[in-house]
mmCIF file of C-alpha atoms in Angstrom:
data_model
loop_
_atom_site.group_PDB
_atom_site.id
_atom_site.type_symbol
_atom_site.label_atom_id
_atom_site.label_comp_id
_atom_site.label_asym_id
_atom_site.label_seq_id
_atom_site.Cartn_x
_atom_site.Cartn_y
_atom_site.Cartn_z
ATOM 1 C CA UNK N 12 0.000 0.000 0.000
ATOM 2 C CA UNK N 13 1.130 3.628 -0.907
ATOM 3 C CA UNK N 14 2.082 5.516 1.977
ATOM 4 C CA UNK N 15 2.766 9.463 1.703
ATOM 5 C CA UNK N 16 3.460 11.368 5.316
ATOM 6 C CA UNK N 17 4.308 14.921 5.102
ATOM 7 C CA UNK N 18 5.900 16.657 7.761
ATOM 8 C CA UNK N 19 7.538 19.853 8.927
ATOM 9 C CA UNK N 20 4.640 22.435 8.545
ATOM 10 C CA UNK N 21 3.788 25.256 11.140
ATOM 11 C CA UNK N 22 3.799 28.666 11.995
ATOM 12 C CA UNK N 23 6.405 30.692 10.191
ATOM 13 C CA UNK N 24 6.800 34.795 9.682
ATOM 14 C CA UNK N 25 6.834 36.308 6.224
ATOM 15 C CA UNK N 26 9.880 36.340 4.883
ATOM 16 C CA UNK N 27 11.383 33.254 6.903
ATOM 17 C CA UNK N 28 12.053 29.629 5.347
ATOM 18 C CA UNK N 29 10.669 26.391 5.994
ATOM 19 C CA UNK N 30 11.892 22.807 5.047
ATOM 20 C CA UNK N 31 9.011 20.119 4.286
ATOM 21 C CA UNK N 32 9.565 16.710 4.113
ATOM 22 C CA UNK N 33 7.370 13.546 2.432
ATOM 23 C CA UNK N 34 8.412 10.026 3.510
ATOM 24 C CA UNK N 35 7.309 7.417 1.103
ATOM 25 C CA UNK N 36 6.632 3.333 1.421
ATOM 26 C CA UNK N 37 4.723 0.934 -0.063
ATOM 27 C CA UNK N 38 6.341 1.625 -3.978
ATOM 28 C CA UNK N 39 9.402 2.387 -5.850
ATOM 29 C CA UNK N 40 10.192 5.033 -4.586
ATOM 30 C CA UNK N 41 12.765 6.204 -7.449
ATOM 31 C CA UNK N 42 10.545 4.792 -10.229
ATOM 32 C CA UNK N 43 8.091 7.746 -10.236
ATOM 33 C CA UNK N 44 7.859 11.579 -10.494
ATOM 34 C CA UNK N 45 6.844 13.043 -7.269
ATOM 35 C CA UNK N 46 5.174 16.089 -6.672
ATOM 36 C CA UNK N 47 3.769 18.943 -4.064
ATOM 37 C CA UNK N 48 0.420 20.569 -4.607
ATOM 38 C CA UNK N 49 -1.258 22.647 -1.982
ATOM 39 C CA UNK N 50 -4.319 24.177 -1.188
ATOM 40 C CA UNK N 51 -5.720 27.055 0.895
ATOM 41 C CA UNK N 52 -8.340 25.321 3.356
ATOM 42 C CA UNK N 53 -11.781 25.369 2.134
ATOM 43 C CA UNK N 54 -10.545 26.748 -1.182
ATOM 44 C CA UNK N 55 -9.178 24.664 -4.272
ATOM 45 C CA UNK N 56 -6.234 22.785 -5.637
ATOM 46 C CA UNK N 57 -2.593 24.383 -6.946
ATOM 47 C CA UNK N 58 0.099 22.593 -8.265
ATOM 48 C CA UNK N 59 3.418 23.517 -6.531
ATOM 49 C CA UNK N 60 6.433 21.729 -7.885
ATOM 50 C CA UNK N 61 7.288 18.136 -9.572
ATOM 51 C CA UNK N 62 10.391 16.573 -9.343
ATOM 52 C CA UNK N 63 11.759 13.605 -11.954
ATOM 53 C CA UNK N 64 12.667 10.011 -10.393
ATOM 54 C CA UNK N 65 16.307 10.818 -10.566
ATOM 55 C CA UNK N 66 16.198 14.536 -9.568
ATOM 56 C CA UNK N 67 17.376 15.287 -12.559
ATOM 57 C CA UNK N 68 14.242 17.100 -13.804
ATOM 58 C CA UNK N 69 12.401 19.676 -11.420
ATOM 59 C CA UNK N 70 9.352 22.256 -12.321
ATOM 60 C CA UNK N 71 7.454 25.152 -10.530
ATOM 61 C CA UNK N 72 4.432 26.694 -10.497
ATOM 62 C CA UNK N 73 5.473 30.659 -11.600
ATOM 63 C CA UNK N 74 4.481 31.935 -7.777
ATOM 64 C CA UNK N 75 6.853 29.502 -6.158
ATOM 65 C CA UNK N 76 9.947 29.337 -8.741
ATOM 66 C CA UNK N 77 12.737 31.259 -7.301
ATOM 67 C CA UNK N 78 12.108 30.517 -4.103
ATOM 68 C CA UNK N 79 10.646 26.971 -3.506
ATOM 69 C CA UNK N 80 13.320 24.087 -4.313
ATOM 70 C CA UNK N 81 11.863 20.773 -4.475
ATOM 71 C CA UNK N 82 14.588 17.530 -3.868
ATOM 72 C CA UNK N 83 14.406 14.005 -3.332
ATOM 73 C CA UNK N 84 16.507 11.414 -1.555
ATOM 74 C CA UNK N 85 15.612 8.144 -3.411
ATOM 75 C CA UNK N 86 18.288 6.467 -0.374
ATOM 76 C CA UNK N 87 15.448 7.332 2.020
ATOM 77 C CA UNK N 88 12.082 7.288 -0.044
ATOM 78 C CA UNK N 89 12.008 11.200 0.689
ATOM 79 C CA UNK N 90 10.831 14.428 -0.821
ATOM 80 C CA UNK N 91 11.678 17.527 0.142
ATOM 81 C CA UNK N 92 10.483 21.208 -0.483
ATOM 82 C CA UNK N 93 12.753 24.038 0.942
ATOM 83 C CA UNK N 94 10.401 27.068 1.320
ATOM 84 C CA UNK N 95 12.009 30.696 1.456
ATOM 85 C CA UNK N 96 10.839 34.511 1.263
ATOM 86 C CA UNK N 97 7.446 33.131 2.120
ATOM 87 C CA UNK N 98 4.476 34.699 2.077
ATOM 88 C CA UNK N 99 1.466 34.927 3.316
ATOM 89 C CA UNK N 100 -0.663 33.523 0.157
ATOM 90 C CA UNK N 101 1.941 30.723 0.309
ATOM 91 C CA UNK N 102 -0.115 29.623 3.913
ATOM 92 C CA UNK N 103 -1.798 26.127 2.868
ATOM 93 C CA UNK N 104 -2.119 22.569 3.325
ATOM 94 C CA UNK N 105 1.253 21.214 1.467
ATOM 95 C CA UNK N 106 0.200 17.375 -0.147
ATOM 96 C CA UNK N 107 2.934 15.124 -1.357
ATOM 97 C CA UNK N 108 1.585 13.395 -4.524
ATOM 98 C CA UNK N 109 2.957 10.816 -6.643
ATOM 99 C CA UNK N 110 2.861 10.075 -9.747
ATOM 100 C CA UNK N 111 0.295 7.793 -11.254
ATOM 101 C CA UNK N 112 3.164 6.359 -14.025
ATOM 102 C CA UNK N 113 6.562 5.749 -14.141
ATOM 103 C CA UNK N 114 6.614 8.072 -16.920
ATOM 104 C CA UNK N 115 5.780 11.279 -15.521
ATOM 105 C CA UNK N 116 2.045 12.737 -16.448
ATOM 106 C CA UNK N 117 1.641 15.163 -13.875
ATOM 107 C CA UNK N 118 -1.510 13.391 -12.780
ATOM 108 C CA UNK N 119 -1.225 12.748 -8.776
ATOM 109 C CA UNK N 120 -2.709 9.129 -7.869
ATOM 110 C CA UNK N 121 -1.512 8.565 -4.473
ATOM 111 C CA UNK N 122 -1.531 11.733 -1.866
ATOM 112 C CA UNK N 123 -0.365 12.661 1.490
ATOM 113 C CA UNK N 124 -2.606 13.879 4.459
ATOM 114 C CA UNK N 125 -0.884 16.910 3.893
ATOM 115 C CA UNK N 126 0.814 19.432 6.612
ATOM 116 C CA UNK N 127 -0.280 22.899 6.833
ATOM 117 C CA UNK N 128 1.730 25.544 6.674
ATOM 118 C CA UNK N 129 0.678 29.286 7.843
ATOM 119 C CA UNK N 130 3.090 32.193 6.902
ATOM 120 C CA UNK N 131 1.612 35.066 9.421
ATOM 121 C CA UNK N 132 3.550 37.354 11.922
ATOM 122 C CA UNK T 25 -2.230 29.428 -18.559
ATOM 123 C CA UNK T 26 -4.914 27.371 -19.373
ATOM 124 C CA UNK T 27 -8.017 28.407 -17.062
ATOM 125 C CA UNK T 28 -10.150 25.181 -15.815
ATOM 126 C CA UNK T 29 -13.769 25.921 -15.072
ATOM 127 C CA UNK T 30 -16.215 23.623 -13.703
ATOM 128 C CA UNK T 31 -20.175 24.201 -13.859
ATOM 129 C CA UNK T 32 -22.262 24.311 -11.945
ATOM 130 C CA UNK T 33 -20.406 25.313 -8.634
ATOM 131 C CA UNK T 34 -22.479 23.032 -5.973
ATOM 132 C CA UNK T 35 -24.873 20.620 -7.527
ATOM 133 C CA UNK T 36 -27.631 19.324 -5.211
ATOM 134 C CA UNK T 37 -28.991 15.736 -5.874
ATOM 135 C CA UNK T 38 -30.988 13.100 -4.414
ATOM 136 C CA UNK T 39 -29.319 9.844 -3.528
ATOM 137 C CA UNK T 40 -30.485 6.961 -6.114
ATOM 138 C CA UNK T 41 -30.065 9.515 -9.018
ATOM 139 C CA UNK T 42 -27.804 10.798 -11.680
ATOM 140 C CA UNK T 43 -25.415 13.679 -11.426
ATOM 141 C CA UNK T 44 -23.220 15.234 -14.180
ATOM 142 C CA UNK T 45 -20.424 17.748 -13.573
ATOM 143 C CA UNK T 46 -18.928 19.410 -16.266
ATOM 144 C CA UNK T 47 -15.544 20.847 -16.906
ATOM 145 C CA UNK T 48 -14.433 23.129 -19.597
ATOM 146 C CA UNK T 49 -10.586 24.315 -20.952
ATOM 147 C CA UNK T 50 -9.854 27.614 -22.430
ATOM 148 C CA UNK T 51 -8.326 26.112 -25.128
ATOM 149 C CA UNK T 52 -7.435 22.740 -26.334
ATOM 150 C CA UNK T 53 -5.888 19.797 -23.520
ATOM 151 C CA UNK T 54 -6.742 16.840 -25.839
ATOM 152 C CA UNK T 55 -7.482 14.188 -23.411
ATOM 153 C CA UNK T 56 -4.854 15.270 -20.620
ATOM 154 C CA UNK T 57 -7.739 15.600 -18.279
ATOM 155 C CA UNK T 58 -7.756 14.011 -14.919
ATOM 156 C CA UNK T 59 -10.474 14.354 -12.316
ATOM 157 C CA UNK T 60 -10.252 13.918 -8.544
ATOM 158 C CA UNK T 61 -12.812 13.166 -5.293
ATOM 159 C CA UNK T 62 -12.113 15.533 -2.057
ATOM 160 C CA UNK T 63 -14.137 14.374 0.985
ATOM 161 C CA UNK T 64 -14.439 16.886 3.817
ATOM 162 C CA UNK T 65 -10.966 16.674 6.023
ATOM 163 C CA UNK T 66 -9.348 13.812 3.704
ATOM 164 C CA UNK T 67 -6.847 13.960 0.742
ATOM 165 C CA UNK T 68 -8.361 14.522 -3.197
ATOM 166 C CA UNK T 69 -8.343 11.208 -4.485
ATOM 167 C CA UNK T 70 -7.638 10.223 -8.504
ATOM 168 C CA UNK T 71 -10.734 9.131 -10.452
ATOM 169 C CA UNK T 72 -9.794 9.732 -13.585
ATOM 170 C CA UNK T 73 -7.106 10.353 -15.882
ATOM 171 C CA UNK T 74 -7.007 10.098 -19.791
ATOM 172 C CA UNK T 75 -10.285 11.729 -19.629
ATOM 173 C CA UNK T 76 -11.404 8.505 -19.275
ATOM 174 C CA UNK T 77 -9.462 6.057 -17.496
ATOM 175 C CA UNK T 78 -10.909 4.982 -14.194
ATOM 176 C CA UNK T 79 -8.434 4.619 -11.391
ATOM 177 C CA UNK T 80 -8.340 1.837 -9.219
ATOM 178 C CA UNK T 81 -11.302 1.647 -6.775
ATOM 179 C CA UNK T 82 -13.758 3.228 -8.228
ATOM 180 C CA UNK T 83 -16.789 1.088 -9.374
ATOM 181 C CA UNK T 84 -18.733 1.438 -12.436
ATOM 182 C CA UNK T 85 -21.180 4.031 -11.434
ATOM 183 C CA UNK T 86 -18.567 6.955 -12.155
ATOM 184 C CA UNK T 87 -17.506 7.343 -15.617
ATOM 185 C CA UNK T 88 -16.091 10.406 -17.809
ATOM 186 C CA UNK T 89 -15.950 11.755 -21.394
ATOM 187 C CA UNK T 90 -14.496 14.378 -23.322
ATOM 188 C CA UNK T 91 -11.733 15.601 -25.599
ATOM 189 C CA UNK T 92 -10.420 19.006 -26.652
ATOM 190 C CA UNK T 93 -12.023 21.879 -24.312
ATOM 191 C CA UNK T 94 -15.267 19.732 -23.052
ATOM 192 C CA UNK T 95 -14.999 16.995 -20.444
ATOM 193 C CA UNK T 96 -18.037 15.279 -18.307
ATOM 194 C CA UNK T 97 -17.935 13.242 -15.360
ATOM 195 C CA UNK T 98 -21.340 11.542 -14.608
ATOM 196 C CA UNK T 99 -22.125 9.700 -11.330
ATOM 197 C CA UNK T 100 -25.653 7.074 -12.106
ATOM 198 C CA UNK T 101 -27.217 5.561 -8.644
ATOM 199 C CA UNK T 102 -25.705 8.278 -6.226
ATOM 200 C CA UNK T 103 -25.075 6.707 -3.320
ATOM 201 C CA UNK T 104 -24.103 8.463 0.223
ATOM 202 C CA UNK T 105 -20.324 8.170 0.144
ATOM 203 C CA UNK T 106 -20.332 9.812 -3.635
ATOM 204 C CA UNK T 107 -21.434 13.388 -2.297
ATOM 205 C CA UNK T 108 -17.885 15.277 -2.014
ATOM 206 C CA UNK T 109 -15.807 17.923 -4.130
ATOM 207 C CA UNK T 110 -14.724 17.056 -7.343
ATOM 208 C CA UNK T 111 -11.854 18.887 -9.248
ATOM 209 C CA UNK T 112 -10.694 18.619 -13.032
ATOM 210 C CA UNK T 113 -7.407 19.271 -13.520
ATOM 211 C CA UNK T 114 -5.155 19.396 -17.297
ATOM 212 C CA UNK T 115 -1.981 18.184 -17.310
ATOM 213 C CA UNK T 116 -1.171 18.866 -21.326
ATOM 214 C CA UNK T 117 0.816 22.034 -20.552
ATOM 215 C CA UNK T 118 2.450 23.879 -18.162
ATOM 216 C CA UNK T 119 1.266 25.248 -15.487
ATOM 217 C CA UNK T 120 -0.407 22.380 -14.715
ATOM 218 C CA UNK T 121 -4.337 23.812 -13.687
ATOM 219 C CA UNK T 122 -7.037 22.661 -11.573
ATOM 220 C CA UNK T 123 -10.736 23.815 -11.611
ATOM 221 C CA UNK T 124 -12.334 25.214 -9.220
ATOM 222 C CA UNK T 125 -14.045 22.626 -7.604
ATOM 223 C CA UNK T 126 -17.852 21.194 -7.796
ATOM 224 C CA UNK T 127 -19.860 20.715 -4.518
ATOM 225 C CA UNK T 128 -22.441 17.523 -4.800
ATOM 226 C CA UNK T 129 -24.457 17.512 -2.313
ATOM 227 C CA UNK T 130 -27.407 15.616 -0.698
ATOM 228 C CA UNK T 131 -30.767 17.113 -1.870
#
């Protein structure tokens, strides 16, 4: 069984940085794209970042790139987004997705219970 | 960017009957169109992708169509657990878009 678990959301001022993590089981981990994708609670769905099985190959949405990196660590099944000069409309529940083929389509078909992250001072 | 909008915005149905959501492109995504299931407090969950491909646990009562800018996802035989959110998204070009989200609810 897939298993996503995000971590290493909370409270953080504008400005600051913060360093999620995604640990993985259940599948290949280096076999498949991974991906973030948050969303403001109660409000809809935004694609963050992707990031190809070798690490090779990363993309970002245009309100993150430049200061969101997104990394993996196929050693330890883990994903990684390194958040800095955030701001408040970054504040959302951050999902760890992967990807439903082993060639990447960008289509998410096993997700994380998220972690929320609130950018406020 | 290609804009994602789903109609109508909260659809209101009895249980037993038939809904239809519908999602619409601003311009053309072929069939890179995947749809998803959000229940209240829980992860979105893939339904669809291909336009048309069911993922794995849905049954037979959900099924989608569409190509180009037009895409439908009908539910026959609503049953309780079926009445959540459910997003389109395209994943033909970058940035990859979702939709805004339908409501189904109980009537």
């Amino acid at each position: 069984e897939v298993r996503l678990v995000e971590s290493g959301g909370g409270l953080v001022q504008p400005g600051r940085s913060q360093r999620l993590s995604c640990a993985a089981s259940g599948f290949t981990f280096n076999d498949y794209t991974m991906h973030w994708v948050r969303q403001v609670p109660g409000k809809g769905l935004e694609w963050v970042a992707s990031i190809g099985w070798n690490g090779a190959d990363t993309d970002y949405a245009n309100s993150v790139k430049g200061r969101f990196t997104i990394s993996r660590d196929n050693a330890k099944n883990s994903l990684h987004l390194q958040m800095s000069s955030l701001r408040p409309e970054d504040s959302g529940l951050y999902f760890c997705a992967k990807d439903v083929g082993v060639q990447s389509l960008v289509v998410f078909d096993s997700w994380g219970q998220g972690t929320l992250v609130t950018v406020s001072s | 960017e290609t804009m994602m909008t789903q109609s109508p915005g909260t659809l209101s149905v009895s249980p037993g009957e038939r809904a239809t959501l519908s999602c619409t492109a601003s311009e053309n995504i072929n069939i890179n169109l995947a749809w998803y299931q959000q229940k209240t407090g829980q992860a979105p969950r893939l339904l669809f992708y291909g336009a048309s491909i069911r993922a794995t646990g849905f049954p037979a009562r959900f099924s989608a169509s569409g190509s180009g800018t037009q895409f439908t996802l009908t539910i026959t035989s609503l049953e309780s657990e079926d009445f959540a959110v459910y997003y389109c998204q395209q994943y033909h070009k970058w940035p990859y878009t979702f939709g805004q989200g339908t409501t189904l609810e109980i009537k």
